[in-house]
Amino acid sequence: MRDPDISVVICVYTEDRWEDILAAVASVRAQSRPARETLLVVDHNDILRERLAGEYKEAGDVRVLANAGPRGLSAGRNTGVAASRGEVIAFLDDDAVAERDWLRHFAEGYEDPRVMAVGGRTMPIWASGRRPAWFPEEFDWVVGCTYRGLPPGRVRVRNVLGGNASFRRAAFEAAGGFATGIGRDGDRRPLGCEETELCIRLARARPDAILLIDDRAVIHHRVPAPREQFAYFRTRTYAEGLSKALVARSVGAGKGLESERRYTTRVLPAGVVRGLRDAVLARPGGAGRAGAIVTGVLTAAGGYVLGSVRARRGGTAFSVVRIPDGEGDAA
């Protein structure tokens, strides 16, 4: 099977990440297996959109678009998908850089026509220069990175992780786009799980679909100093519980929490034991990591309970949109 054309979508929202955005685009343009195009989707920020349009005015492989939907990451991604020309659409966070063979490994995954999505491995770049001693690797998803407990190699998974992922266009034709009202919205409460909900919905629409993670498709993701703090850790794990409640409402608790059951019953207890063992051996951060795991579980559970109550009362809603045909216009 021939190599698929790949469009890369990078959703952006703030000028505070200007240098990061330029670095993200540069990493895509330096790929060993070139992208067909890079789309920068700007989330309701005209100043940033105009500045980026000027920056890439002469770049034929980069297009700058305005988010055509409501504010937030999901609508931005949907805008990028609708405007893209590639057979496969890859997503890269605006504060991340991809390794040179990132797209090559994605493309290899699509040799099987049943493969509808391929994700990769996301490594943290800590603002302080090193991982905080108390921060457990089992919770690296808190900062948008691959966490301990995911299987190595190229393996089948329930869902890919959105900041380093790709989907065949046919996936969106079968299942619709990312659900709005569930994903991230700038600097507001860091809700997520929009890619989880999409992947489960895709598996229902296409029971033969295969979803993969290939840990050779690597990106490096910046973790700003505020996200190295325990206060952010608590906030993010609580928000994850809220998000999981929305996912369970959409696709049912069986599928919505399928992977999480293994994670909480096997991966996290092993992490607590590892942390306590390190504490006994006087290794730095052992007790802190064990405590953080317990705290993360409790705050996520609290968010899930509250989110479930809100969902039953109709206090929180989200919607799935169909991706329109045709290509968007560059700014």
Short mmCIF file of C-alpha atoms in Angstrom, two decimals:
data_model
loop_
_atom_site.label_atom_id
_atom_site.label_comp_id
_atom_site.label_asym_id
_atom_site.label_seq_id
_atom_site.Cartn_x
_atom_site.Cartn_y
_atom_site.Cartn_z
CA MET A 1 0.00 0.00 0.00
CA ARG A 2 1.35 3.44 -0.91
CA ASP A 3 2.38 5.98 1.70
CA PRO A 4 -0.58 8.18 2.68
CA ASP A 5 -0.41 11.96 2.35
CA ILE A 6 -0.25 13.43 5.86
CA SER A 7 -1.52 16.85 6.89
CA VAL A 8 -0.33 18.15 10.27
CA VAL A 9 -2.65 20.28 12.40
CA ILE A 10 -1.27 22.46 15.20
CA CYS A 11 -3.88 24.29 17.28
CA VAL A 12 -2.67 27.54 18.85
CA TYR A 13 -4.29 30.16 21.05
CA THR A 14 -1.80 32.51 22.71
CA GLU A 15 1.12 34.71 21.71
CA ASP A 16 2.84 33.66 24.94
CA ARG A 17 3.84 30.49 23.07
CA TRP A 18 5.19 32.27 19.99
CA GLU A 19 8.65 30.70 20.08
CA ASP A 20 7.17 27.30 20.88
CA ILE A 21 4.82 27.55 17.89
CA LEU A 22 7.68 28.40 15.55
CA ALA A 23 9.69 25.47 16.93
CA ALA A 24 6.74 23.10 16.46
CA VAL A 25 6.30 24.14 12.83
CA ALA A 26 10.05 23.91 12.18
CA SER A 27 10.10 20.35 13.52
CA VAL A 28 7.34 19.36 11.09
CA ARG A 29 9.10 21.00 8.15
CA ALA A 30 12.30 19.08 9.03
CA GLN A 31 10.67 15.63 8.90
CA SER A 32 12.48 12.82 7.08
CA ARG A 33 9.12 11.92 5.58
CA PRO A 34 7.63 15.32 4.58
CA ALA A 35 4.11 16.37 5.48
CA ARG A 36 1.83 17.44 2.67
CA GLU A 37 1.05 20.61 4.63
CA THR A 38 1.01 22.14 8.10
CA LEU A 39 -2.15 23.87 9.27
CA LEU A 40 -1.99 26.36 12.15
CA VAL A 41 -5.50 26.76 13.58
CA VAL A 42 -5.79 29.88 15.72
CA ASP A 43 -8.40 29.82 18.49
CA HIS A 44 -10.25 33.17 18.38
CA ASN A 45 -7.16 35.37 18.57
CA ASP A 46 -7.02 37.74 15.59
CA ILE A 47 -3.73 39.31 16.64
CA LEU A 48 -1.99 35.94 16.77
CA ARG A 49 -3.60 34.82 13.50
CA GLU A 50 -2.42 37.93 11.65
CA ARG A 51 1.07 37.65 13.09
CA LEU A 52 1.35 34.00 12.06
CA ALA A 53 -0.06 34.74 8.62
CA GLY A 54 2.71 37.30 8.18
CA GLU A 55 5.36 34.93 9.49
CA TYR A 56 4.43 32.20 7.00
CA LYS A 57 3.31 34.41 4.12
CA GLU A 58 5.96 32.96 1.81
CA ALA A 59 5.70 29.37 3.07
CA GLY A 60 3.74 27.30 0.59
CA ASP A 61 3.55 24.34 2.96
CA VAL A 62 2.06 26.23 5.94
CA ARG A 63 -1.49 27.57 6.13
CA VAL A 64 -2.94 29.72 8.91
CA LEU A 65 -6.64 29.36 9.71
CA ALA A 66 -9.11 30.74 12.21
CA ASN A 67 -11.04 28.29 14.38
CA ALA A 68 -14.42 28.12 12.65
CA GLY A 69 -16.22 26.72 15.70
CA PRO A 70 -16.66 27.59 19.37
CA ARG A 71 -13.60 28.39 21.44
CA GLY A 72 -11.58 25.35 22.45
CA LEU A 73 -9.22 22.63 21.25
CA SER A 74 -11.87 20.26 19.90
CA ALA A 75 -13.38 22.83 17.53
CA GLY A 76 -9.90 23.91 16.46
CA ARG A 77 -9.01 20.34 15.56
CA ASN A 78 -12.27 19.93 13.68
CA THR A 79 -11.48 23.10 11.72
CA GLY A 80 -8.08 21.68 10.82
CA VAL A 81 -9.52 18.35 9.73
CA ALA A 82 -12.12 20.04 7.51
CA ALA A 83 -9.49 22.26 5.87
CA SER A 84 -6.82 19.60 5.42
CA ARG A 85 -6.03 17.84 2.15
CA GLY A 86 -4.19 14.76 3.42
CA GLU A 87 -5.46 11.20 3.62
CA VAL A 88 -4.16 11.15 7.20
CA ILE A 89 -4.35 14.04 9.67
CA ALA A 90 -1.72 14.24 12.42
CA PHE A 91 -1.95 16.46 15.49
CA LEU A 92 0.96 18.10 17.28
CA ASP A 93 0.73 20.26 20.41
CA ASP A 94 1.79 23.88 19.97
CA ASP A 95 4.39 23.57 22.75
CA ALA A 96 6.02 20.39 21.44
CA VAL A 97 8.62 19.43 18.84
CA ALA A 98 8.61 16.23 16.83
CA GLU A 99 11.64 14.04 16.23
CA ARG A 100 12.78 13.75 12.62
CA ASP A 101 11.15 10.37 11.92
CA TRP A 102 7.84 11.14 13.63
CA LEU A 103 5.72 11.14 10.48
CA ARG A 104 7.62 8.23 8.94
CA HIS A 105 6.61 5.99 11.84
CA PHE A 106 3.02 7.22 11.63
CA ALA A 107 2.91 6.44 7.91
CA GLU A 108 4.23 2.91 8.46
CA GLY A 109 1.32 2.20 10.78
CA TYR A 110 -1.18 2.79 7.99
CA GLU A 111 0.14 -0.01 5.77
CA ASP A 112 -2.77 -2.05 7.12
CA PRO A 113 -5.98 -0.49 5.71
CA ARG A 114 -7.84 -1.40 8.90
CA VAL A 115 -5.70 1.00 10.93
CA MET A 116 -7.71 4.14 11.65
CA ALA A 117 -5.40 5.89 14.14
CA VAL A 118 -1.75 5.87 15.14
CA GLY A 119 -0.37 7.64 18.20
CA GLY A 120 3.15 8.11 19.49
CA ARG A 121 5.27 8.67 22.59
CA THR A 122 5.42 12.09 24.26
CA MET A 123 8.41 12.94 26.44
CA PRO A 124 8.37 15.80 28.97
CA ILE A 125 10.77 18.75 28.87
CA TRP A 126 10.66 20.03 32.45
CA ALA A 127 11.05 23.79 32.87
CA SER A 128 13.26 23.17 35.92
CA GLY A 129 15.51 20.88 33.89
CA ARG A 130 14.54 17.69 35.72
CA ARG A 131 11.48 15.78 36.87
CA PRO A 132 10.27 16.94 40.32
CA ALA A 133 11.28 14.24 42.81
CA TRP A 134 7.69 13.79 43.98
CA PHE A 135 6.13 13.52 40.49
CA PRO A 136 5.26 9.87 39.63
CA GLU A 137 5.82 8.69 36.07
CA GLU A 138 2.46 6.93 36.31
CA PHE A 139 0.86 10.40 36.18
CA ASP A 140 2.81 11.94 33.30
CA TRP A 141 -0.54 12.25 31.49
CA VAL A 142 -1.15 15.17 33.86
CA VAL A 143 1.38 17.16 31.83
CA GLY A 144 0.30 15.73 28.47
CA CYS A 145 2.98 13.04 28.21
CA THR A 146 3.21 9.27 27.90
CA TYR A 147 2.89 7.65 31.31
CA ARG A 148 4.26 4.50 32.92
CA GLY A 149 1.86 1.65 32.32
CA LEU A 150 1.38 2.02 28.58
CA PRO A 151 2.72 -1.00 26.68
CA PRO A 152 5.99 -0.55 24.71
CA GLY A 153 6.50 -0.96 20.97
CA ARG A 154 3.79 -0.73 18.32
CA VAL A 155 0.67 -2.06 19.99
CA ARG A 156 -3.12 -1.92 19.77
CA VAL A 157 -4.81 0.44 22.20
CA ARG A 158 -8.29 1.65 23.06
CA ASN A 159 -7.38 5.25 22.37
CA VAL A 160 -4.48 7.42 21.27
CA LEU A 161 -3.36 10.56 23.14
CA GLY A 162 -4.37 13.71 21.32
CA GLY A 163 -1.20 15.84 21.46
CA ASN A 164 0.74 13.24 19.48
CA ALA A 165 -1.69 11.36 17.28
CA SER A 166 -2.91 10.81 13.76
CA PHE A 167 -6.17 9.63 12.22
CA ARG A 168 -7.15 8.40 8.81
CA ARG A 169 -9.64 10.80 7.21
CA ALA A 170 -12.06 7.89 6.95
CA ALA A 171 -12.16 7.81 10.76
CA PHE A 172 -13.82 11.22 10.88
CA GLU A 173 -16.15 10.30 8.04
CA ALA A 174 -17.30 7.27 10.05
CA ALA A 175 -17.50 8.74 13.55
CA GLY A 176 -17.68 12.51 13.21
CA GLY A 177 -15.29 15.01 14.73
CA PHE A 178 -13.99 15.77 18.20
CA ALA A 179 -16.77 16.48 20.68
CA THR A 180 -17.02 20.15 21.65
CA GLY A 181 -17.70 21.01 25.27
CA ILE A 182 -15.42 18.28 26.59
CA GLY A 183 -11.89 19.27 25.57
CA ARG A 184 -9.45 21.97 26.60
CA ASP A 185 -10.21 25.67 26.31
CA GLY A 186 -7.14 27.85 26.67
CA ASP A 187 -6.21 28.42 30.31
CA ARG A 188 -9.55 27.39 31.81
CA ARG A 189 -10.00 24.26 33.90
CA PRO A 190 -7.89 21.66 32.05
CA LEU A 191 -10.59 19.24 30.93
CA GLY A 192 -9.58 16.60 28.43
CA CYS A 193 -10.42 13.11 27.15
CA GLU A 194 -11.83 14.35 23.85
CA GLU A 195 -9.58 11.95 21.94
CA THR A 196 -10.63 9.07 24.21
CA GLU A 197 -14.29 9.73 23.50
CA LEU A 198 -13.63 9.99 19.76
CA CYS A 199 -11.65 6.74 19.66
CA ILE A 200 -14.35 4.79 21.50
CA ARG A 201 -17.01 6.28 19.21
CA LEU A 202 -14.86 5.32 16.21
CA ALA A 203 -14.55 1.73 17.40
CA ARG A 204 -18.33 1.56 17.61
CA ALA A 205 -18.82 3.01 14.14
CA ARG A 206 -16.07 0.81 12.64
CA PRO A 207 -15.82 -2.44 14.68
CA ASP A 208 -12.98 -3.59 12.42
CA ALA A 209 -10.91 -0.48 13.16
CA ILE A 210 -7.40 -0.89 14.59
CA LEU A 211 -5.89 1.86 16.74
CA LEU A 212 -2.17 1.79 17.44
CA ILE A 213 0.49 3.48 19.51
CA ASP A 214 4.04 3.34 18.11
CA ASP A 215 6.55 4.49 20.72
CA ARG A 216 9.10 5.29 18.01
CA ALA A 217 6.95 8.26 16.91
CA VAL A 218 8.38 10.62 19.50
CA ILE A 219 7.68 14.24 20.35
CA HIS A 220 9.10 16.35 23.18
CA HIS A 221 6.55 18.41 25.11
CA ARG A 222 7.34 21.47 27.23
CA VAL A 223 6.14 21.42 30.84
CA PRO A 224 6.03 25.02 32.17
CA ALA A 225 7.01 25.72 35.76
CA PRO A 226 3.43 26.11 37.10
CA ARG A 227 2.63 22.59 35.92
CA GLU A 228 5.47 21.18 37.98
CA GLN A 229 3.61 22.28 41.13
CA PHE A 230 1.50 19.98 43.27
CA ALA A 231 -1.43 22.42 43.06
CA TYR A 232 -1.63 21.91 39.30
CA PHE A 233 -1.34 18.15 39.78
CA ARG A 234 -4.43 18.17 42.04
CA THR A 235 -6.37 20.44 39.69
CA ARG A 236 -5.58 18.35 36.63
CA THR A 237 -6.40 15.00 38.21
CA TYR A 238 -9.71 16.41 39.48
CA ALA A 239 -10.49 17.71 35.99
CA GLU A 240 -9.67 14.28 34.56
CA GLY A 241 -12.37 12.81 36.75
CA LEU A 242 -14.87 15.38 35.46
CA SER A 243 -13.85 14.55 31.89
CA LYS A 244 -14.13 10.80 32.40
CA ALA A 245 -17.68 11.30 33.66
CA LEU A 246 -18.56 13.01 30.37
CA VAL A 247 -16.93 10.22 28.38
CA ALA A 248 -18.85 7.59 30.36
CA ARG A 249 -22.05 9.51 29.68
CA SER A 250 -21.31 9.47 25.95
CA VAL A 251 -20.08 5.90 25.43
CA GLY A 252 -21.04 4.10 28.65
CA ALA A 253 -18.96 3.32 31.72
CA GLY A 254 -17.96 -0.09 30.36
CA LYS A 255 -15.89 1.25 27.45
CA GLY A 256 -15.32 4.67 28.98
CA LEU A 257 -13.45 3.21 31.96
CA GLU A 258 -12.12 -0.02 30.47
CA SER A 259 -8.44 0.99 30.38
CA GLU A 260 -8.72 2.97 33.61
CA ARG A 261 -9.68 -0.14 35.59
CA ARG A 262 -6.42 -1.88 34.73
CA TYR A 263 -4.52 1.35 35.38
CA THR A 264 -6.00 1.84 38.86
CA THR A 265 -5.89 -1.81 39.93
CA ARG A 266 -2.45 -2.77 38.58
CA VAL A 267 -0.29 0.13 37.49
CA LEU A 268 -0.98 2.55 40.35
CA PRO A 269 -0.67 0.05 43.25
CA ALA A 270 2.69 -1.02 41.81
CA GLY A 271 3.69 2.64 41.72
CA VAL A 272 2.77 3.12 45.38
CA VAL A 273 4.80 0.06 46.36
CA ARG A 274 7.74 1.34 44.32
CA GLY A 275 7.53 4.74 46.00
CA LEU A 276 7.37 3.28 49.50
CA ARG A 277 10.29 1.00 48.73
CA ASP A 278 12.32 4.00 47.57
CA ALA A 279 11.39 5.80 50.78
CA VAL A 280 12.63 2.87 52.88
CA LEU A 281 15.86 2.90 50.89
CA ALA A 282 16.17 6.67 51.49
CA ARG A 283 15.91 7.49 47.80
CA PRO A 284 14.73 11.04 47.06
CA GLY A 285 11.00 11.56 46.53
CA GLY A 286 9.82 8.02 47.22
CA ALA A 287 7.26 8.91 49.85
CA GLY A 288 6.17 11.93 47.84
CA ARG A 289 5.53 9.83 44.73
CA ALA A 290 3.51 7.29 46.71
CA GLY A 291 1.50 10.11 48.28
CA ALA A 292 0.96 11.81 44.93
CA ILE A 293 -0.42 8.60 43.43
CA VAL A 294 -2.90 8.22 46.27
CA THR A 295 -3.87 11.88 46.04
CA GLY A 296 -4.28 11.64 42.28
CA VAL A 297 -6.61 8.66 42.58
CA LEU A 298 -8.74 10.34 45.24
CA THR A 299 -9.06 13.68 43.44
CA ALA A 300 -9.85 12.00 40.11
CA ALA A 301 -12.48 9.87 41.84
CA GLY A 302 -13.98 12.97 43.41
CA GLY A 303 -14.12 14.70 40.03
CA TYR A 304 -15.75 11.65 38.49
CA VAL A 305 -18.46 11.51 41.14
CA LEU A 306 -19.25 15.21 40.84
CA GLY A 307 -19.11 15.05 37.04
CA SER A 308 -21.50 12.11 37.01
CA VAL A 309 -23.98 13.99 39.19
CA ARG A 310 -23.77 17.04 36.95
CA ALA A 311 -24.20 14.92 33.83
CA ARG A 312 -27.33 13.24 35.24
CA ARG A 313 -28.77 16.63 36.11
CA GLY A 314 -28.01 17.91 32.63
CA GLY A 315 -25.65 20.57 33.92
CA THR A 316 -22.87 19.71 31.50
CA ALA A 317 -23.31 19.07 27.80
CA PHE A 318 -21.20 18.47 24.76
CA SER A 319 -21.91 17.74 21.14
CA VAL A 320 -20.41 15.75 18.30
CA VAL A 321 -20.15 17.51 14.96
CA ARG A 322 -19.87 16.13 11.46
CA ILE A 323 -16.75 17.23 9.64
CA PRO A 324 -17.88 19.28 6.61
CA ASP A 325 -16.60 18.50 3.13
CA GLY A 326 -14.27 20.87 1.36
CA GLU A 327 -11.19 22.84 2.30
CA GLY A 328 -10.93 25.97 4.39
CA ASP A 329 -9.37 29.21 3.27
CA ALA A 330 -5.97 30.36 4.44
CA ALA A 331 -5.82 33.59 6.37
#
